[in-house]
Amino acid sequence: MFLEQFPGEGRQHGWIEVICGSMFSGKTEELIRRMKRAQFANQKLVLFKPIIDDRYHEENVVSHQGTSLKAVPVNDSREILENWKNERVVAIDEAQFFDEGLIDVCNTLAEKGVRVILAGLDMDYLGVPFGPMPQLLSIAEYVTKVHAICVSCGNLAQFSHRTTVEKEQVLVGAVEKYKPLCRACYNKIAH
Ligand code: ZN
């Protein structure tokens, strides 16, 4: 379990946290959990999400468990800085869908004393590292990898297997087209 610290006003150094994993691993649930704890600590916070993800209500980030928080939808990483109003905590969901500029944006915010919390898919449906996630995992102070449960054997799952034939990297609004698999079952089924 990730344990955060809340230093007093004016004493916070910034840092970057990444929550990564496959689909159905609880990434967004963990992001929302950390944000709610920051709210209890009276920290000003803002949550950004890429506009590509419209599978639920436009301005909310909703976990599969149904908990939700209001989010600011942005078109690219630059709009995160433009919409940042000195909040001490900046959360970013679906980080894998952002451009490479997100790495500089996160460093810039952390250097200004902001706690940056990112959640994202570390691999696409082919098992390839997704978008800016590899770099974000490298520059983060804290990395949490969460796991789903393999629907074939019950072991820990890290692959998001696509059950349909589409070949695009991004299929918006298609959660039902994926199932979590462990390495052994993914290799058996996907190849
Ligand atoms: Zn399995």
PDB file of C-alpha atoms and ligand atoms in Angstrom:
ATOM      1  CA  MET A   1       0.000   0.000   0.000  1.00  0.00           C
ATOM      2  CA  PHE A   2       1.383   3.379  -1.018  1.00  0.00           C
ATOM      3  CA  LEU A   3       1.770   5.722   1.986  1.00  0.00           C
ATOM      4  CA  GLU A   4       1.991   9.379   1.113  1.00  0.00           C
ATOM      5  CA  GLN A   5       3.295  12.262   3.221  1.00  0.00           C
ATOM      6  CA  PHE A   6       1.679  15.647   3.540  1.00  0.00           C
ATOM      7  CA  PRO A   7       4.359  18.209   4.487  1.00  0.00           C
ATOM      8  CA  GLY A   8       3.161  21.589   5.756  1.00  0.00           C
ATOM      9  CA  GLU A   9       2.367  24.529   3.478  1.00  0.00           C
ATOM     10  CA  GLY A  10       5.487  25.912   1.777  1.00  0.00           C
ATOM     11  CA  ARG A  11       7.598  22.900   2.703  1.00  0.00           C
ATOM     12  CA  GLN A  12       6.564  20.489  -0.002  1.00  0.00           C
ATOM     13  CA  HIS A  13       9.046  19.345  -2.609  1.00  0.00           C
ATOM     14  CA  GLY A  14       7.413  18.031  -5.728  1.00  0.00           C
ATOM     15  CA  TRP A  15       7.546  14.478  -6.940  1.00  0.00           C
ATOM     16  CA  ILE A  16       6.009  12.097  -9.484  1.00  0.00           C
ATOM     17  CA  GLU A  17       4.013   8.946  -8.725  1.00  0.00           C
ATOM     18  CA  VAL A  18       2.965   6.477 -11.434  1.00  0.00           C
ATOM     19  CA  ILE A  19       0.262   3.845 -11.027  1.00  0.00           C
ATOM     20  CA  CYS A  20       0.455   1.390 -13.932  1.00  0.00           C
ATOM     21  CA  GLY A  21      -0.961  -1.963 -14.929  1.00  0.00           C
ATOM     22  CA  SER A  22      -3.283  -3.729 -17.345  1.00  0.00           C
ATOM     23  CA  MET A  23      -6.966  -3.099 -17.854  1.00  0.00           C
ATOM     24  CA  PHE A  24      -9.141  -4.141 -14.878  1.00  0.00           C
ATOM     25  CA  SER A  25      -6.141  -3.837 -12.522  1.00  0.00           C
ATOM     26  CA  GLY A  26      -7.637  -1.040 -10.399  1.00  0.00           C
ATOM     27  CA  LYS A  27      -5.378   1.822 -11.596  1.00  0.00           C
ATOM     28  CA  THR A  28      -8.104   4.445 -11.615  1.00  0.00           C
ATOM     29  CA  GLU A  29      -9.504   3.160  -8.310  1.00  0.00           C
ATOM     30  CA  GLU A  30      -6.036   3.644  -6.754  1.00  0.00           C
ATOM     31  CA  LEU A  31      -5.709   7.121  -8.335  1.00  0.00           C
ATOM     32  CA  ILE A  32      -9.079   8.152  -6.892  1.00  0.00           C
ATOM     33  CA  ARG A  33      -8.141   6.687  -3.498  1.00  0.00           C
ATOM     34  CA  ARG A  34      -4.985   8.832  -3.366  1.00  0.00           C
ATOM     35  CA  MET A  35      -6.893  11.929  -4.489  1.00  0.00           C
ATOM     36  CA  LYS A  36      -9.566  11.468  -1.842  1.00  0.00           C
ATOM     37  CA  ARG A  37      -6.876  11.161   0.851  1.00  0.00           C
ATOM     38  CA  ALA A  38      -5.278  14.378  -0.432  1.00  0.00           C
ATOM     39  CA  GLN A  39      -8.716  16.029  -0.186  1.00  0.00           C
ATOM     40  CA  PHE A  40      -9.014  14.861   3.438  1.00  0.00           C
ATOM     41  CA  ALA A  41      -5.622  16.538   4.025  1.00  0.00           C
ATOM     42  CA  ASN A  42      -7.060  19.788   2.591  1.00  0.00           C
ATOM     43  CA  GLN A  43      -4.733  19.776  -0.402  1.00  0.00           C
ATOM     44  CA  LYS A  44      -5.874  21.661  -3.471  1.00  0.00           C
ATOM     45  CA  LEU A  45      -5.972  19.255  -6.369  1.00  0.00           C
ATOM     46  CA  VAL A  46      -6.950  18.938  -9.985  1.00  0.00           C
ATOM     47  CA  LEU A  47      -7.537  15.877 -12.160  1.00  0.00           C
ATOM     48  CA  PHE A  48      -6.857  15.883 -15.903  1.00  0.00           C
ATOM     49  CA  LYS A  49      -7.887  13.325 -18.502  1.00  0.00           C
ATOM     50  CA  PRO A  50      -7.288  13.136 -22.260  1.00  0.00           C
ATOM     51  CA  ILE A  51     -10.332  13.948 -24.383  1.00  0.00           C
ATOM     52  CA  ILE A  52      -9.888  10.716 -26.359  1.00  0.00           C
ATOM     53  CA  ASP A  53     -11.446   8.781 -23.491  1.00  0.00           C
ATOM     54  CA  ASP A  54     -15.190   9.475 -23.615  1.00  0.00           C
ATOM     55  CA  ARG A  55     -16.446   6.115 -22.466  1.00  0.00           C
ATOM     56  CA  TYR A  56     -18.098   7.545 -19.351  1.00  0.00           C
ATOM     57  CA  HIS A  57     -19.503  10.928 -18.456  1.00  0.00           C
ATOM     58  CA  GLU A  58     -17.479  13.644 -20.197  1.00  0.00           C
ATOM     59  CA  GLU A  59     -16.097  15.439 -17.149  1.00  0.00           C
ATOM     60  CA  ASN A  60     -15.839  12.595 -14.700  1.00  0.00           C
ATOM     61  CA  VAL A  61     -13.169   9.983 -14.179  1.00  0.00           C
ATOM     62  CA  VAL A  62     -14.969   6.811 -13.173  1.00  0.00           C
ATOM     63  CA  SER A  63     -13.351   3.580 -12.050  1.00  0.00           C
ATOM     64  CA  HIS A  64     -14.791   0.178 -12.953  1.00  0.00           C
ATOM     65  CA  GLN A  65     -16.007   0.050  -9.349  1.00  0.00           C
ATOM     66  CA  GLY A  66     -18.099   3.136 -10.023  1.00  0.00           C
ATOM     67  CA  THR A  67     -16.350   5.720  -7.826  1.00  0.00           C
ATOM     68  CA  SER A  68     -15.858   9.027  -9.632  1.00  0.00           C
ATOM     69  CA  LEU A  69     -14.232  12.453  -9.458  1.00  0.00           C
ATOM     70  CA  LYS A  70     -14.633  15.521 -11.629  1.00  0.00           C
ATOM     71  CA  ALA A  71     -11.913  15.863 -14.271  1.00  0.00           C
ATOM     72  CA  VAL A  72     -10.711  18.578 -16.625  1.00  0.00           C
ATOM     73  CA  PRO A  73     -10.647  17.137 -20.168  1.00  0.00           C
ATOM     74  CA  VAL A  74      -7.597  18.269 -22.198  1.00  0.00           C
ATOM     75  CA  ASN A  75      -6.501  17.730 -25.799  1.00  0.00           C
ATOM     76  CA  ASP A  76      -2.766  17.421 -25.144  1.00  0.00           C
ATOM     77  CA  SER A  77      -0.085  17.724 -22.466  1.00  0.00           C
ATOM     78  CA  ARG A  78       0.402  21.463 -23.089  1.00  0.00           C
ATOM     79  CA  GLU A  79      -3.174  22.139 -21.947  1.00  0.00           C
ATOM     80  CA  ILE A  80      -2.349  20.613 -18.559  1.00  0.00           C
ATOM     81  CA  LEU A  81       0.082  23.461 -17.795  1.00  0.00           C
ATOM     82  CA  GLU A  82      -2.342  26.013 -19.254  1.00  0.00           C
ATOM     83  CA  ASN A  83      -5.128  24.812 -16.956  1.00  0.00           C
ATOM     84  CA  TRP A  84      -2.989  24.363 -13.822  1.00  0.00           C
ATOM     85  CA  LYS A  85      -3.961  26.943 -11.190  1.00  0.00           C
ATOM     86  CA  ASN A  86      -1.238  26.308  -8.617  1.00  0.00           C
ATOM     87  CA  GLU A  87      -2.928  23.205  -7.200  1.00  0.00           C
ATOM     88  CA  ARG A  88      -0.472  21.262  -5.044  1.00  0.00           C
ATOM     89  CA  VAL A  89      -1.642  17.912  -6.353  1.00  0.00           C
ATOM     90  CA  VAL A  90      -2.057  17.239 -10.077  1.00  0.00           C
ATOM     91  CA  ALA A  91      -3.552  13.881 -11.065  1.00  0.00           C
ATOM     92  CA  ILE A  92      -3.599  12.590 -14.634  1.00  0.00           C
ATOM     93  CA  ASP A  93      -5.665   9.579 -15.709  1.00  0.00           C
ATOM     94  CA  GLU A  94      -5.135   7.509 -18.885  1.00  0.00           C
ATOM     95  CA  ALA A  95      -1.590   8.892 -19.165  1.00  0.00           C
ATOM     96  CA  GLN A  96      -0.766   6.428 -21.969  1.00  0.00           C
ATOM     97  CA  PHE A  97      -2.936   8.423 -24.396  1.00  0.00           C
ATOM     98  CA  PHE A  98      -0.884  11.617 -24.026  1.00  0.00           C
ATOM     99  CA  ASP A  99       1.916  12.870 -26.287  1.00  0.00           C
ATOM    100  CA  GLU A 100       5.617  12.672 -25.333  1.00  0.00           C
ATOM    101  CA  GLY A 101       5.394  16.267 -24.051  1.00  0.00           C
ATOM    102  CA  LEU A 102       3.785  14.872 -20.906  1.00  0.00           C
ATOM    103  CA  ILE A 103       7.247  13.945 -19.586  1.00  0.00           C
ATOM    104  CA  ASP A 104       8.414  17.597 -19.588  1.00  0.00           C
ATOM    105  CA  VAL A 105       5.079  18.744 -18.178  1.00  0.00           C
ATOM    106  CA  CYS A 106       5.368  16.339 -15.215  1.00  0.00           C
ATOM    107  CA  ASN A 107       8.993  17.336 -14.543  1.00  0.00           C
ATOM    108  CA  THR A 108       8.067  21.033 -14.722  1.00  0.00           C
ATOM    109  CA  LEU A 109       5.208  20.589 -12.249  1.00  0.00           C
ATOM    110  CA  ALA A 110       7.300  18.487  -9.849  1.00  0.00           C
ATOM    111  CA  GLU A 111      10.063  21.109  -9.939  1.00  0.00           C
ATOM    112  CA  LYS A 112       7.475  23.704  -8.938  1.00  0.00           C
ATOM    113  CA  GLY A 113       6.668  21.671  -5.819  1.00  0.00           C
ATOM    114  CA  VAL A 114       3.659  19.780  -7.172  1.00  0.00           C
ATOM    115  CA  ARG A 115       2.822  16.192  -6.308  1.00  0.00           C
ATOM    116  CA  VAL A 116       2.035  14.607  -9.687  1.00  0.00           C
ATOM    117  CA  ILE A 117       0.043  11.351  -9.698  1.00  0.00           C
ATOM    118  CA  LEU A 118      -0.328   9.519 -13.014  1.00  0.00           C
ATOM    119  CA  ALA A 119      -2.349   6.424 -13.835  1.00  0.00           C
ATOM    120  CA  GLY A 120      -2.008   4.581 -17.115  1.00  0.00           C
ATOM    121  CA  LEU A 121      -1.769   1.356 -19.069  1.00  0.00           C
ATOM    122  CA  ASP A 122       1.874   0.276 -19.186  1.00  0.00           C
ATOM    123  CA  MET A 123       1.314  -1.996 -22.219  1.00  0.00           C
ATOM    124  CA  ASP A 124      -1.065  -1.973 -25.176  1.00  0.00           C
ATOM    125  CA  TYR A 125      -3.056  -5.067 -26.231  1.00  0.00           C
ATOM    126  CA  LEU A 126       0.023  -6.467 -28.026  1.00  0.00           C
ATOM    127  CA  GLY A 127       2.170  -6.229 -24.898  1.00  0.00           C
ATOM    128  CA  VAL A 128       4.112  -3.225 -26.254  1.00  0.00           C
ATOM    129  CA  PRO A 129       4.969  -0.328 -23.858  1.00  0.00           C
ATOM    130  CA  PHE A 130       2.278   2.313 -24.340  1.00  0.00           C
ATOM    131  CA  GLY A 131       2.944   5.940 -25.411  1.00  0.00           C
ATOM    132  CA  PRO A 132       4.948   8.004 -22.888  1.00  0.00           C
ATOM    133  CA  MET A 133       4.553   5.421 -20.084  1.00  0.00           C
ATOM    134  CA  PRO A 134       8.101   3.932 -20.236  1.00  0.00           C
ATOM    135  CA  GLN A 135       9.689   7.379 -19.788  1.00  0.00           C
ATOM    136  CA  LEU A 136       7.208   8.337 -17.067  1.00  0.00           C
ATOM    137  CA  LEU A 137       8.022   5.146 -15.153  1.00  0.00           C
ATOM    138  CA  SER A 138      11.718   6.031 -15.403  1.00  0.00           C
ATOM    139  CA  ILE A 139      11.489   9.603 -14.116  1.00  0.00           C
ATOM    140  CA  ALA A 140       8.969   8.884 -11.321  1.00  0.00           C
ATOM    141  CA  GLU A 141      10.037   8.819  -7.677  1.00  0.00           C
ATOM    142  CA  TYR A 142       7.371   6.221  -6.882  1.00  0.00           C
ATOM    143  CA  VAL A 143       6.011   3.471  -9.123  1.00  0.00           C
ATOM    144  CA  THR A 144       3.110   1.193  -8.219  1.00  0.00           C
ATOM    145  CA  LYS A 145       2.240  -1.674 -10.551  1.00  0.00           C
ATOM    146  CA  VAL A 146      -1.218  -3.060  -9.899  1.00  0.00           C
ATOM    147  CA  HIS A 147      -2.524  -6.333 -11.300  1.00  0.00           C
ATOM    148  CA  ALA A 148      -5.775  -7.761 -12.525  1.00  0.00           C
ATOM    149  CA  ILE A 149      -6.703 -11.421 -12.107  1.00  0.00           C
ATOM    150  CA  CYS A 150      -6.237 -13.729 -15.100  1.00  0.00           C
ATOM    151  CA  VAL A 151      -9.712 -14.806 -16.248  1.00  0.00           C
ATOM    152  CA  SER A 152      -8.309 -18.108 -17.535  1.00  0.00           C
ATOM    153  CA  CYS A 153      -6.343 -19.402 -14.520  1.00  0.00           C
ATOM    154  CA  GLY A 154      -6.736 -17.017 -11.594  1.00  0.00           C
ATOM    155  CA  ASN A 155      -3.097 -15.942 -11.358  1.00  0.00           C
ATOM    156  CA  LEU A 156      -2.025 -12.291 -11.388  1.00  0.00           C
ATOM    157  CA  ALA A 157      -2.627 -10.747 -14.829  1.00  0.00           C
ATOM    158  CA  GLN A 158      -0.543  -8.063 -16.538  1.00  0.00           C
ATOM    159  CA  PHE A 159      -1.741  -8.312 -20.170  1.00  0.00           C
ATOM    160  CA  SER A 160      -4.846  -6.677 -21.668  1.00  0.00           C
ATOM    161  CA  HIS A 161      -5.814  -9.255 -24.287  1.00  0.00           C
ATOM    162  CA  ARG A 162      -8.109  -7.973 -27.031  1.00  0.00           C
ATOM    163  CA  THR A 163     -10.834 -10.445 -27.835  1.00  0.00           C
ATOM    164  CA  THR A 164     -11.762  -8.905 -31.226  1.00  0.00           C
ATOM    165  CA  VAL A 165      -9.893  -8.496 -34.517  1.00  0.00           C
ATOM    166  CA  GLU A 166      -9.416  -4.710 -34.629  1.00  0.00           C
ATOM    167  CA  LYS A 167      -5.786  -3.722 -35.102  1.00  0.00           C
ATOM    168  CA  GLU A 168      -5.780  -0.069 -33.902  1.00  0.00           C
ATOM    169  CA  GLN A 169      -3.737   0.610 -30.768  1.00  0.00           C
ATOM    170  CA  VAL A 170      -6.594   2.660 -29.299  1.00  0.00           C
ATOM    171  CA  LEU A 171     -10.186   1.408 -29.240  1.00  0.00           C
ATOM    172  CA  VAL A 172     -12.252   3.984 -27.424  1.00  0.00           C
ATOM    173  CA  GLY A 173     -15.268   2.862 -25.431  1.00  0.00           C
ATOM    174  CA  ALA A 174     -14.545  -0.821 -25.783  1.00  0.00           C
ATOM    175  CA  VAL A 175     -13.821  -2.144 -22.314  1.00  0.00           C
ATOM    176  CA  GLU A 176     -15.837  -5.281 -23.056  1.00  0.00           C
ATOM    177  CA  LYS A 177     -13.406  -6.158 -25.869  1.00  0.00           C
ATOM    178  CA  TYR A 178     -10.576  -6.942 -23.454  1.00  0.00           C
ATOM    179  CA  LYS A 179      -9.795  -9.539 -20.843  1.00  0.00           C
ATOM    180  CA  PRO A 180      -6.902  -9.668 -18.389  1.00  0.00           C
ATOM    181  CA  LEU A 181      -4.480 -12.558 -18.784  1.00  0.00           C
ATOM    182  CA  CYS A 182      -1.287 -13.716 -17.068  1.00  0.00           C
ATOM    183  CA  ARG A 183       1.876 -14.241 -19.122  1.00  0.00           C
ATOM    184  CA  ALA A 184       1.351 -17.981 -19.622  1.00  0.00           C
ATOM    185  CA  CYS A 185      -2.296 -17.689 -20.687  1.00  0.00           C
ATOM    186  CA  TYR A 186      -1.582 -14.623 -22.870  1.00  0.00           C
ATOM    187  CA  ASN A 187       1.121 -16.535 -24.728  1.00  0.00           C
ATOM    188  CA  LYS A 188      -1.201 -19.516 -25.196  1.00  0.00           C
ATOM    189  CA  ILE A 189      -4.230 -17.506 -26.392  1.00  0.00           C
ATOM    190  CA  ALA A 190      -2.792 -14.474 -28.163  1.00  0.00           C
ATOM    191  CA  HIS A 191      -0.202 -16.203 -30.359  1.00  0.00           C
TER     192      HIS A 191
HETATM  193 ZN    ZN B   1      -3.490 -17.264 -16.547  1.00  0.00          ZN
END
